[in-house]
PDB file of C-alpha atoms in Angstrom:
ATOM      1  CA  UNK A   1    -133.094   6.837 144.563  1.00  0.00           C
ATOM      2  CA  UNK A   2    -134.819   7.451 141.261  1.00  0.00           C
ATOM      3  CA  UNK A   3    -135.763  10.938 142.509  1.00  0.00           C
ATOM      4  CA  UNK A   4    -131.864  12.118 142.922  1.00  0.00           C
ATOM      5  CA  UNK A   5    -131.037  10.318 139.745  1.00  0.00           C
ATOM      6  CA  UNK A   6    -133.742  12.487 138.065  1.00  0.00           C
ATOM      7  CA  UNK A   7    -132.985  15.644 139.738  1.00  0.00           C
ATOM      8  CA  UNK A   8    -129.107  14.951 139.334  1.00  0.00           C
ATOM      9  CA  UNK A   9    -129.563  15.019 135.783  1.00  0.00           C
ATOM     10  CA  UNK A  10    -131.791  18.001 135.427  1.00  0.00           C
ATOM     11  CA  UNK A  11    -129.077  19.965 137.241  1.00  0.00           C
ATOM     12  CA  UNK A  12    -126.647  18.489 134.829  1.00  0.00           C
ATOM     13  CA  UNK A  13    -128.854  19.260 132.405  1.00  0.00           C
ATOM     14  CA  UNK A  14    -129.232  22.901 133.511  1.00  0.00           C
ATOM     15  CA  UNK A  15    -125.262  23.301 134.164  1.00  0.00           C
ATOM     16  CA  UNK A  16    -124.538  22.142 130.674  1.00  0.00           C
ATOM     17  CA  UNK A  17    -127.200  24.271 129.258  1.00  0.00           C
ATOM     18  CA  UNK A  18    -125.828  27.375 130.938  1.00  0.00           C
ATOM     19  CA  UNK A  19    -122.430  26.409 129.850  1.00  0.00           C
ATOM     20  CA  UNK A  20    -123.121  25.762 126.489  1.00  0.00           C
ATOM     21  CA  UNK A  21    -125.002  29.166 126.444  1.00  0.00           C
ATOM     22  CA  UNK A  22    -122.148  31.089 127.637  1.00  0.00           C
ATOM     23  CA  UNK A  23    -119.996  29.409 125.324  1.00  0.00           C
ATOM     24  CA  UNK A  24    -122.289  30.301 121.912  1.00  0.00           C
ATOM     25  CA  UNK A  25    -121.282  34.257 122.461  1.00  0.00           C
ATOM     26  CA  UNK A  26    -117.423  33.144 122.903  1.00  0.00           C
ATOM     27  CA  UNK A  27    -117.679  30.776 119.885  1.00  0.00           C
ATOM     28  CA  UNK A  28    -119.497  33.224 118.214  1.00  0.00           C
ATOM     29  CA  UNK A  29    -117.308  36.068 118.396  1.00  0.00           C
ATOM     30  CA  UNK A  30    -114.305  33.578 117.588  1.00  0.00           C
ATOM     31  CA  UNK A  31    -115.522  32.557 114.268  1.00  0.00           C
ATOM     32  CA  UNK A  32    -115.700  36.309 113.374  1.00  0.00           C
ATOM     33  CA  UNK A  33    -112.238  36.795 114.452  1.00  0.00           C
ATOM     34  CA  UNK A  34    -111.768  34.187 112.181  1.00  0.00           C
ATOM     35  CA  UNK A  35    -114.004  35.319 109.311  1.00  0.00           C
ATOM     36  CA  UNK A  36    -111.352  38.941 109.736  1.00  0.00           C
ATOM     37  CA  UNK A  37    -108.527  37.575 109.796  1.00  0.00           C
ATOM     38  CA  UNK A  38    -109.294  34.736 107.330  1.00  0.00           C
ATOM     39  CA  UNK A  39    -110.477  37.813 104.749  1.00  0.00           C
ATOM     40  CA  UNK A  40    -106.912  39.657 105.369  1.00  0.00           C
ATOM     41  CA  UNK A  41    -104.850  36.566 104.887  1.00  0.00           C
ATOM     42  CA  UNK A  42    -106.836  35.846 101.764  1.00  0.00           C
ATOM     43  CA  UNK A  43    -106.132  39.205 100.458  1.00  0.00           C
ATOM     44  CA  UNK A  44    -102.538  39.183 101.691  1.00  0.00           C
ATOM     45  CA  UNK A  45    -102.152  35.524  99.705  1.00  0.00           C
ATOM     46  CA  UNK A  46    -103.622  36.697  96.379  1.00  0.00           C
ATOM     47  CA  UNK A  47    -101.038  39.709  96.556  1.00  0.00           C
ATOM     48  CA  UNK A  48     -98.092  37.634  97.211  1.00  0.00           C
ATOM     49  CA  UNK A  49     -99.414  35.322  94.092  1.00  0.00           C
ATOM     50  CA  UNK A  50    -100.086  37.923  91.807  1.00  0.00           C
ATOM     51  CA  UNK A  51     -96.285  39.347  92.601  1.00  0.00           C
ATOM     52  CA  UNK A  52     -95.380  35.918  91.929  1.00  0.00           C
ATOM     53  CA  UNK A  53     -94.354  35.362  95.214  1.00  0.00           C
ATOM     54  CA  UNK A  54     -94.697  31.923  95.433  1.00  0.00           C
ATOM     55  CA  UNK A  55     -93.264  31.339  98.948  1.00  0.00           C
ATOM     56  CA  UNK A  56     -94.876  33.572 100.687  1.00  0.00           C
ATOM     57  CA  UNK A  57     -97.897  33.197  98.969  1.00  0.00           C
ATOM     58  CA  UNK A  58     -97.508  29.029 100.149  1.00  0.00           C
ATOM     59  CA  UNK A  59     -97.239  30.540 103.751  1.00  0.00           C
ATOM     60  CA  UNK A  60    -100.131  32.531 103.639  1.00  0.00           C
ATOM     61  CA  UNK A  61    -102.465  29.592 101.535  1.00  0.00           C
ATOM     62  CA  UNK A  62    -101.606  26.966 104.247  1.00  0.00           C
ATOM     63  CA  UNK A  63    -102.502  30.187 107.269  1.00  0.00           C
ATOM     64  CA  UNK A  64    -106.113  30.580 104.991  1.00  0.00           C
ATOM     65  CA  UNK A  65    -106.436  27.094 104.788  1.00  0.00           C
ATOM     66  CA  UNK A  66    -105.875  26.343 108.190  1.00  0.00           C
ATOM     67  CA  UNK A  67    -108.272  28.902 108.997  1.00  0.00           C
ATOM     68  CA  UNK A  68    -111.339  28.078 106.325  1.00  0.00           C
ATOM     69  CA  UNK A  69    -110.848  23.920 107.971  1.00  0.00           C
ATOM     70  CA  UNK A  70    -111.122  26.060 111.574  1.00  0.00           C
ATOM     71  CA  UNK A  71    -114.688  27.904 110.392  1.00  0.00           C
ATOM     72  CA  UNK A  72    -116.332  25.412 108.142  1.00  0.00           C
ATOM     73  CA  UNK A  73    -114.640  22.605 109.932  1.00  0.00           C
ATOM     74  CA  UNK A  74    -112.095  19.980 109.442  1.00  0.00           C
ATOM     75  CA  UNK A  75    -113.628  17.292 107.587  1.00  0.00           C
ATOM     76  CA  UNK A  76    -116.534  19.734 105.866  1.00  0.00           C
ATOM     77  CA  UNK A  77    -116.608  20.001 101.925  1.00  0.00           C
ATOM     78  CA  UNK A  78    -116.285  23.517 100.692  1.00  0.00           C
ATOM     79  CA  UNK A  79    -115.722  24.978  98.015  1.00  0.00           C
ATOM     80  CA  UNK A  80    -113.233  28.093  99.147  1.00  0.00           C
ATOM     81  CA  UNK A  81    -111.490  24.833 100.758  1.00  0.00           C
ATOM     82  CA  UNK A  82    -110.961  23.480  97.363  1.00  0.00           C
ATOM     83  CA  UNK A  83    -110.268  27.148  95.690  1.00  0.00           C
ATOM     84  CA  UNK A  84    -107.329  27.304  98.327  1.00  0.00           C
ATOM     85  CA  UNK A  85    -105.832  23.707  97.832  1.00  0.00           C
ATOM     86  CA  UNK A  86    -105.876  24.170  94.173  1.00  0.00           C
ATOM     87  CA  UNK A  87    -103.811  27.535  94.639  1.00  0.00           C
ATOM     88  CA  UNK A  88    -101.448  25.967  97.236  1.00  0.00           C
ATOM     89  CA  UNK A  89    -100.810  22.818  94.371  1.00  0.00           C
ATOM     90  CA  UNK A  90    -100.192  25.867  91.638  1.00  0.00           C
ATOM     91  CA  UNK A  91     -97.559  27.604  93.687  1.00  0.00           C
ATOM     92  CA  UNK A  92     -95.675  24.356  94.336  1.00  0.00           C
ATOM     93  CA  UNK A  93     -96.075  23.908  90.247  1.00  0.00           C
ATOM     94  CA  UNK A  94     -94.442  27.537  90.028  1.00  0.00           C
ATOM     95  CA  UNK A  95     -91.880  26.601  92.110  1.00  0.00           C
ATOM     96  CA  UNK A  96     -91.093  23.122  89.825  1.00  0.00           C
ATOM     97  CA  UNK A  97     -91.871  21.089  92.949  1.00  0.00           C
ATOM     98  CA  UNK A  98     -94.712  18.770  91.093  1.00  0.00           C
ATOM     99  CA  UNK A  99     -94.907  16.161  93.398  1.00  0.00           C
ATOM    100  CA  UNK A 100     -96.498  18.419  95.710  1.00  0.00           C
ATOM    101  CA  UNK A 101     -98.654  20.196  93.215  1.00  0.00           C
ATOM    102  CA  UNK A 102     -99.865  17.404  92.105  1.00  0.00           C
ATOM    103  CA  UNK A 103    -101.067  16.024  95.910  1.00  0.00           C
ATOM    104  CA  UNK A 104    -102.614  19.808  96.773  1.00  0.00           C
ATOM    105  CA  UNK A 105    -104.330  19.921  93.036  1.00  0.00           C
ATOM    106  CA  UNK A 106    -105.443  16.122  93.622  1.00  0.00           C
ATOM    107  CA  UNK A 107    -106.857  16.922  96.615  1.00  0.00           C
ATOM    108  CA  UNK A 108    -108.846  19.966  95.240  1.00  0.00           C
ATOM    109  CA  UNK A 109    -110.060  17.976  92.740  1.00  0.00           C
ATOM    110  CA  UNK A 110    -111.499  15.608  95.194  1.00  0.00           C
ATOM    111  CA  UNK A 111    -113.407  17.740  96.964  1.00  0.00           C
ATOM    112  CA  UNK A 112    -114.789  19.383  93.876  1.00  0.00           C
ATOM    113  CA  UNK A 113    -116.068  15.961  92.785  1.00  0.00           C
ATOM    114  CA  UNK A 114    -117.580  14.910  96.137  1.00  0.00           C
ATOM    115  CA  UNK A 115    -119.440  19.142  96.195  1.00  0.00           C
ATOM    116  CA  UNK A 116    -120.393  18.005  92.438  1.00  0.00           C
ATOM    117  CA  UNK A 117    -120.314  14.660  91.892  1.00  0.00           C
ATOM    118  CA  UNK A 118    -120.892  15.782  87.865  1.00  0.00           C
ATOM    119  CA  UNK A 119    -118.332  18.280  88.320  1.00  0.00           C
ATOM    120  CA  UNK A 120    -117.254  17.585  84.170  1.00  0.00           C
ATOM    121  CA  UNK A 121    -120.866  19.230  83.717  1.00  0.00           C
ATOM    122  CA  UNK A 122    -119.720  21.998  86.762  1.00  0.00           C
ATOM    123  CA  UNK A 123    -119.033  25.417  85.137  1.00  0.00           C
ATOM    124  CA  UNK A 124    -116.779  27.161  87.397  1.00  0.00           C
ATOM    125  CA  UNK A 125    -113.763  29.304  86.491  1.00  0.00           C
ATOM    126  CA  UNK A 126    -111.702  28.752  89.510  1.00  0.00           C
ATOM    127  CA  UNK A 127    -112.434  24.380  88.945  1.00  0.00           C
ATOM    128  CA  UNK A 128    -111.407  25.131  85.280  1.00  0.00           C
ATOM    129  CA  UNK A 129    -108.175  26.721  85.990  1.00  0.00           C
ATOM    130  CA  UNK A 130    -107.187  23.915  88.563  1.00  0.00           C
ATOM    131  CA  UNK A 131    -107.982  21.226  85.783  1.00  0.00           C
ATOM    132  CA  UNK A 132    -105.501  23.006  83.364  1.00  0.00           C
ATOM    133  CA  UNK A 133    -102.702  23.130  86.054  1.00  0.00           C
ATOM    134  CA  UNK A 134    -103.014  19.702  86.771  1.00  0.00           C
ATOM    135  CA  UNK A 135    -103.092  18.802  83.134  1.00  0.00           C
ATOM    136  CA  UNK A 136     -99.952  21.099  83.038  1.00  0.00           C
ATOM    137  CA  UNK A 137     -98.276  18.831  86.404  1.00  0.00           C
ATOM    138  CA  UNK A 138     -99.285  15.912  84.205  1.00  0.00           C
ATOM    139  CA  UNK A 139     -97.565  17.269  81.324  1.00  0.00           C
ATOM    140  CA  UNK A 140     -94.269  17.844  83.399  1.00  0.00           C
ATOM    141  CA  UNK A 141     -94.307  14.194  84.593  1.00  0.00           C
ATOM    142  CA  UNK A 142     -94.855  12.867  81.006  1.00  0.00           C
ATOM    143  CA  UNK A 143     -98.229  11.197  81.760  1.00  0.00           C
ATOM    144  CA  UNK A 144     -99.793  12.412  78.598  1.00  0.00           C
ATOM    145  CA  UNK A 145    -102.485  10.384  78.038  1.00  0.00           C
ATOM    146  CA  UNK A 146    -103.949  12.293  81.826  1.00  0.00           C
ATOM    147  CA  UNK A 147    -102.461  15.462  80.937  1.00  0.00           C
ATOM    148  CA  UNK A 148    -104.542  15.648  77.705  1.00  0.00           C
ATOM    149  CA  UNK A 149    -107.772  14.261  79.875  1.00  0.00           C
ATOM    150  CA  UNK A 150    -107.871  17.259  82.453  1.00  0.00           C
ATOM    151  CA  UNK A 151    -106.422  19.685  79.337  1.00  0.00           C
ATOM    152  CA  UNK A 152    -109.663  18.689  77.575  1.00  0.00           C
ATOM    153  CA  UNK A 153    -111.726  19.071  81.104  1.00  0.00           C
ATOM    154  CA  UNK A 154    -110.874  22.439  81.036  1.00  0.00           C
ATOM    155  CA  UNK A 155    -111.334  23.370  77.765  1.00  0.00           C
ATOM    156  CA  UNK A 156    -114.860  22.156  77.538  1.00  0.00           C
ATOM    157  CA  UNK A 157    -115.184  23.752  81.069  1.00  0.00           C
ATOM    158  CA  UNK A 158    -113.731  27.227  79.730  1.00  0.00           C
ATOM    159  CA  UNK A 159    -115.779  27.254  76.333  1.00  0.00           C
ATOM    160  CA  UNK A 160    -118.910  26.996  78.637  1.00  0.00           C
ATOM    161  CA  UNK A 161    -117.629  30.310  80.212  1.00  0.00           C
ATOM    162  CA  UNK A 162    -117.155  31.986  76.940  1.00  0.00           C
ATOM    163  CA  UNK A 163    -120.383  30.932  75.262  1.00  0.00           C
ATOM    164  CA  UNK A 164    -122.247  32.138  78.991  1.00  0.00           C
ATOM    165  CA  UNK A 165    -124.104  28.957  78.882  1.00  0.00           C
ATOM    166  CA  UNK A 166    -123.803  28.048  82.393  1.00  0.00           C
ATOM    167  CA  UNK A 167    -126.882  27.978  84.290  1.00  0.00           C
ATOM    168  CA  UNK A 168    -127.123  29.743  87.887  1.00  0.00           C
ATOM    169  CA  UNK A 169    -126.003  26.689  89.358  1.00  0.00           C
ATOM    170  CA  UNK A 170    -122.823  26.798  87.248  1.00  0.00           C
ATOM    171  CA  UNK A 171    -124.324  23.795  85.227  1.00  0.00           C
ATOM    172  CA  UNK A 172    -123.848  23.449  81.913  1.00  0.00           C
ATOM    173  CA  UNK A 173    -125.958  20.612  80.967  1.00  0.00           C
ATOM    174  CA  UNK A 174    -124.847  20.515  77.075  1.00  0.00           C
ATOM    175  CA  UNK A 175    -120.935  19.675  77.833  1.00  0.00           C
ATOM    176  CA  UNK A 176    -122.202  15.982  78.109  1.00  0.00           C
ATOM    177  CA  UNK A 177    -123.866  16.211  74.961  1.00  0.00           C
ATOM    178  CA  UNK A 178    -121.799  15.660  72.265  1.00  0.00           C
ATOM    179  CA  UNK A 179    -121.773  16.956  68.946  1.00  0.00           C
ATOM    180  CA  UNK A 180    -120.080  19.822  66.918  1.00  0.00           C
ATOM    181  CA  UNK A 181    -119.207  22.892  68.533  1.00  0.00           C
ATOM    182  CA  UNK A 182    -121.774  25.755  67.938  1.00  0.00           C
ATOM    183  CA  UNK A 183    -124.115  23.197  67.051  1.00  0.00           C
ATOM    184  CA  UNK A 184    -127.923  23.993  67.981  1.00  0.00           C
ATOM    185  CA  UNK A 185    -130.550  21.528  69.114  1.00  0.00           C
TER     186      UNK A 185
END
């Protein structure tokens, strides 16, 4: 009885195996389908945002986000995850709607700080840019006392980029430190 046990599961072994090996081309190929069309609907959102566009450019941001959750998966961290959620929140603050800017840019911001838990010390343009619209969303809904925090998050963030003091980690280690601006140690 042991024996067919044993043997049973080898053969299940060997027919999962063989399935799962078939099924590494097919998932393959599908995540480049994916990686194409996720690189034209990228393109096609960042045209429909830079015509100021905002509703089509909302349609095509939640088609690339859907498919950047299908490649690096649903519950993964990534960066161009954040990067989209923080454009979907700034076409809802185009369009006035601030309630759900502020959930999308909330959102973005909360997977920036779980990729960098020091994310204030994070040089990034794209991170800087979503702190000033969500100061901006703050603004609108007269909470000025976080509107000025995430103003002056991206200002420090933003002087970093001008002075070229990031490291190639897109750390800049003195925005912590504080002390007059242009100061040397």
């Amino acid at each position: 009885m042991a024996c067919m046990l044993c043997c049973f599961d080898q053969k299940t072994e060997d027919n999962v195996g063989s399935a799962a090996a078939e099924q590494v081309p097919a998932a393959s190929s599908q995540r480049q389908i994916s990686g194409d069309k996720l690189v034209q609907v990228k393109a096609e959102s960042e045209r429909f945002m830079l015509e100021k566009n905002y509703y089509d450019a909302i349609a095509k941001l939640e088609e690339r986000l859907k498919l950047e959750r299908e490649i690096h998966g649903k519950s993964t961290q990534h960066e161009d995850i954040a990067v989209t959620l923080g454009h979907l929140g700034e076409m809802y603050f185009r369009l006035e709607n601030y309630g759900k800017a502020q959930l999308f840019l909330i959102e973005s911001l909360d997977m920036w700080k779980r990729l960098h838990p020091d994310y204030t010390e994070y040089v990034d343009e794209r991170l800087a840019s979503m702190l000033t619209i969500l100061g901006n969303v703050w603004e609108k809904q007269k909470d000025f006392e976080k509107a000025v925090k995430y103003h002056e998050e991206a200002l420090k963030m933003k002087k970093a980029i001008e002075a070229g003091v990031a490291t190639n980690d897109g750390r800049a280690p003195y925005l912590s430190t504080p002390g007059p601006a242009g100061s040397s140690s």
